[in-house]
Every structure is written in C-alpha cells, then in structure tokens.
Amino acid sequence: MARPTPLSGFPELLPQARLVEQHVLDVLREVFELHGFSSIETRAVEPLSVLLRKGEIDKEVYGVRRLADTAADAGGAGERGDDLALHFDLTVPFARYVTENAGHLQFPFRRYQVQKVWRGERPQEGRYREFTQADIDVVDRGTLAVHHDADMARVMGEALARLPLPGVTLQVNNRRLVEGFYRGLGLEGDVLTGSIGATMRAVDKLDKVGARGVADLLAQAGLTQAQADGALGLAQVRAGAGDLVQAVRALGVTHELLDQGVEELLAVLTAVDDLPADRVAVVADLSVARGLDYYTGTVYETRMRGWESLGSICSGGRYDALADDGRDVYPGVGISLGVTRAITPLLQRGEVRASRPTPTAVVVAVADEARRREADRVAQQLRARGVPTEVSPTAAKFGRQIRFADRRGVPFVWFPQDDGSHEVKDIRSGEQVAADPASWLPPEADLRPSVVVGA
C-alpha cells in the first residue's frame, strides 16, 4: 500500500501536542462557565443560502452532497446535498439556532461553543481549512445592553491571560464610530453599499496593503483627497481609555453617530482596564473594521505579540440584526478564538509543549503472565484515586518494561513483590521505595502532564 499523502490545511496533532490543545480547551471551558456561559453544539452543515447571506465568503465555503444524490432521492426542497455546506464560522449557525429554539431559551442567553469549522483558504502558517474555534456570545430579544460588549472583552481577556500563549493585544473599535466619522466627512451609503461601505472595506486592509495601498483603494472608491486623508487619519488612531476622546476630536469631524460610537468604545476600554497588561493589553485601534457584513457596533481583533504575521487569532463583534425569525430580532455580541490558529504554529516551532506525551503517570510491571490479574488489581486501585495508570503490555524482563515506560515519558514503574508488598520506582532519579497501592500518590506535578512554555 502506498504511503498516504497528508492533506494540506487539515492539521492532525500528535499525542503530546494534542495534550496542549486539550489543556487550552479545558481552560476556556472553565473560564466561560465561571462567567455563566452554557455550552451548545450546532450541526456541522447549514443550508448554503444561510451561509452566503451574511458576508462575502462564497469562495471559502465547502459544499456537501452525497455521491448518490439525485433530485429523486434527495428528500425534498432544501435538503439536497448540493444545497448544504459546512459552516465557516460558529456565529451564523448560532443565529439560526437561536431563532429555532427561542421558545426554550432564557434571554439574555449566554452561550459558548467549541467546534470544528471549515474554510477553503490557501493553507499557510496560521491558516487552515479545518480548525477548532471557541466562541462566546450573548444574545437577547429586541435589544441588547451595551455593557455586554465590554463583557466579551473581559471574559475572553481572562481566558487569554491563562492560556500558554505569548502576551496578546486586544484591539477594539466600534463600527458606529467609524460610520459616523465617515458621514461627518460627507460620505454616503451604509456599511454594505456606497462610499461608506467601500471605505470601511478598504481601511480594513490597512495591515495588509499599507497606507499607500489603502489610499489607492479610496481613490478608486471616489473619495476626495480630503476625505481619504480623514479616513486614513482615523485609521491610524491608537488610544487607551484616557486619550481616546481627545484623539478622535483632534481630527475635527463631528456627527451624532460618531459620538455614540465613541461613548460605546470608551465603555469597553474602561471596563477592562484591570486585565493584566503584560498578558492582555486592550487598545482602541480605529483601523479595525472586520470583513463580515453582519457587525454593527463594537468589533474586536487580537494579535499575539511577536506573532503578528499570523494576523488576528481572536475576533468578533456586535451584530444587531443577524438573528431574525420574522417576529422578533435577536441582537447579540460575541468573540471567537481560533484555537488551532493560535497554538499550532507555537507547537510546530517548539514554543509550547506538554511535559510528556501520555497522561499515564504509572506503569505497573508484570512479573509473568500468570500474575497479570494481580497487576490489573493494583492499577485499578491507583486509578480509583485518580492516578492515570496502565499495565505493561508484556511480561518482559523488568529492564525492558522500564525502557517501555521511559520511551513514553511515564515517570513511575510499579513492581508487585513476591511477598505481597509493593515498590514504586521513579525512573528519572532511579529511586525505588516501598509503596501501598491503597494510599500512594505521585507528586502533584507528576500526576498529569503539564504545559511547558518556551524551549
């Protein structure tokens, strides 16, 4: 059989790297649940029309169909395989989930969701076709209080501070602020159409094409030189809670919507000013707009310090009209961490790793196959008290059983003795001592694999 060829963009982790990923997911779940978010899981596929309705992402969507599908056996309109697609994010499926289950949910509804998503992107470092996302959202019926925008930044900021990542910069902006500023410049349309939409999309490319590239795009959109200069001036503002208002006012543009956006953005910055700045620095970055069309207010992007080339690893924003069942509108705000995008490059470069490639803390040696049941009983006693334990697969010489444990990074080997007593050996130091399987525990640091940051 020919050696299989890996599929580009579909990462598969080895056991030691998977332990790091599991640690990250465990931390995220713990933080999210501490803040009252409930876990949900949505189906992997959505109607193609639903996915394409919100944003320009049609070239990245993977369609799904059965090879045997025909119009005759597809099961009816809307269920044909070529009408379905894998979800490219978790926000659009969540909006559909809310409208379908609104009668069973208590609002405001706080949810977290950790699932795979799929995008037909060109694979590169930090860009994958299949990857894990971790989302949190708050959604309400009718209106959603603005303080939830700050809540998103706080919760995700706390989670990021606890993860084995470099320090991050959480960049926050407000699309009302941006739209109001553009209207103050005399631009027309909205975030989807006209010169406002074109300007917002152009400025969002600032980190990719630079100021000169954005200026060219703005000229193509029909902006005057003064308008282009104003838009670029706003995009270059970086500020904290103490100097945001002054920085925006200094640009000399006024508009009612601009004032509302500044107020909302200032509230977010003020609410998260006690996050540990060495781990999570929060800054107003008025170039951030986010490419998806459904965002209406606060928007977030997050970059790892020293790894800015990866782009944003954690992003999101407010969406006031994404979920609508024809009777009620369900506005929401959310933020999503690209788990695979954040940790896979770190794993590949050895910047983060697990202390050992297996959860096992103890291997119970087998003197001979006739005594395997005895070894099984010892292992069960240890497991009953939370010690990850396995029994040696063979009754080879003890030296070979020790080498088996050592190759797997297992720190301890257990030896039942002929007289019914027991001994345990720390194979790193060579120390071997008497032990009782009913009471012995390894040191806390050895009980589970730990995550090691740095070389």
mmCIF file of C-alpha atoms in Angstrom, residues 12 20 42-43 47 50 79 81 85 94 153 209 224 229 239 262 265 267 292-293 315 328 366 401-402 411 426:
data_model
loop_
_atom_site.group_PDB
_atom_site.id
_atom_site.type_symbol
_atom_site.label_atom_id
_atom_site.label_comp_id
_atom_site.label_asym_id
_atom_site.label_seq_id
_atom_site.Cartn_x
_atom_site.Cartn_y
_atom_site.Cartn_z
ATOM 1 C CA GLU A 12 -3.570 16.424 12.809
ATOM 2 C CA VAL A 20 -1.600 21.003 24.895
ATOM 3 C CA THR A 42 -24.707 23.036 16.411
ATOM 4 C CA ARG A 43 -24.753 20.785 13.379
ATOM 5 C CA PRO A 47 -28.252 25.494 4.048
ATOM 6 C CA VAL A 50 -27.992 30.795 5.017
ATOM 7 C CA GLU A 79 -32.379 19.061 1.679
ATOM 8 C CA GLY A 81 -26.801 17.653 -0.796
ATOM 9 C CA ALA A 85 -22.424 23.419 3.129
ATOM 10 C CA PHE A 94 -25.710 30.147 16.359
ATOM 11 C CA ALA A 153 -13.617 41.583 26.064
ATOM 12 C CA VAL A 209 -1.550 46.711 1.909
ATOM 13 C CA THR A 224 -11.716 63.259 -2.466
ATOM 14 C CA ASP A 229 -6.830 61.823 4.358
ATOM 15 C CA ALA A 239 -5.580 55.057 22.126
ATOM 16 C CA VAL A 262 -17.016 56.884 20.913
ATOM 17 C CA LEU A 265 -15.974 52.175 22.747
ATOM 18 C CA ALA A 267 -17.197 51.990 27.960
ATOM 19 C CA LEU A 292 -18.008 40.220 7.666
ATOM 20 C CA ASP A 293 -21.047 42.342 6.907
ATOM 21 C CA SER A 315 -12.064 38.356 16.769
ATOM 22 C CA ASP A 328 -38.521 39.248 16.782
ATOM 23 C CA VAL A 366 4.061 -7.700 35.090
ATOM 24 C CA GLN A 401 9.419 -2.769 30.903
ATOM 25 C CA ILE A 402 11.238 0.194 32.412
ATOM 26 C CA PRO A 411 7.717 8.841 35.343
ATOM 27 C CA ASP A 426 10.975 6.926 39.854
#
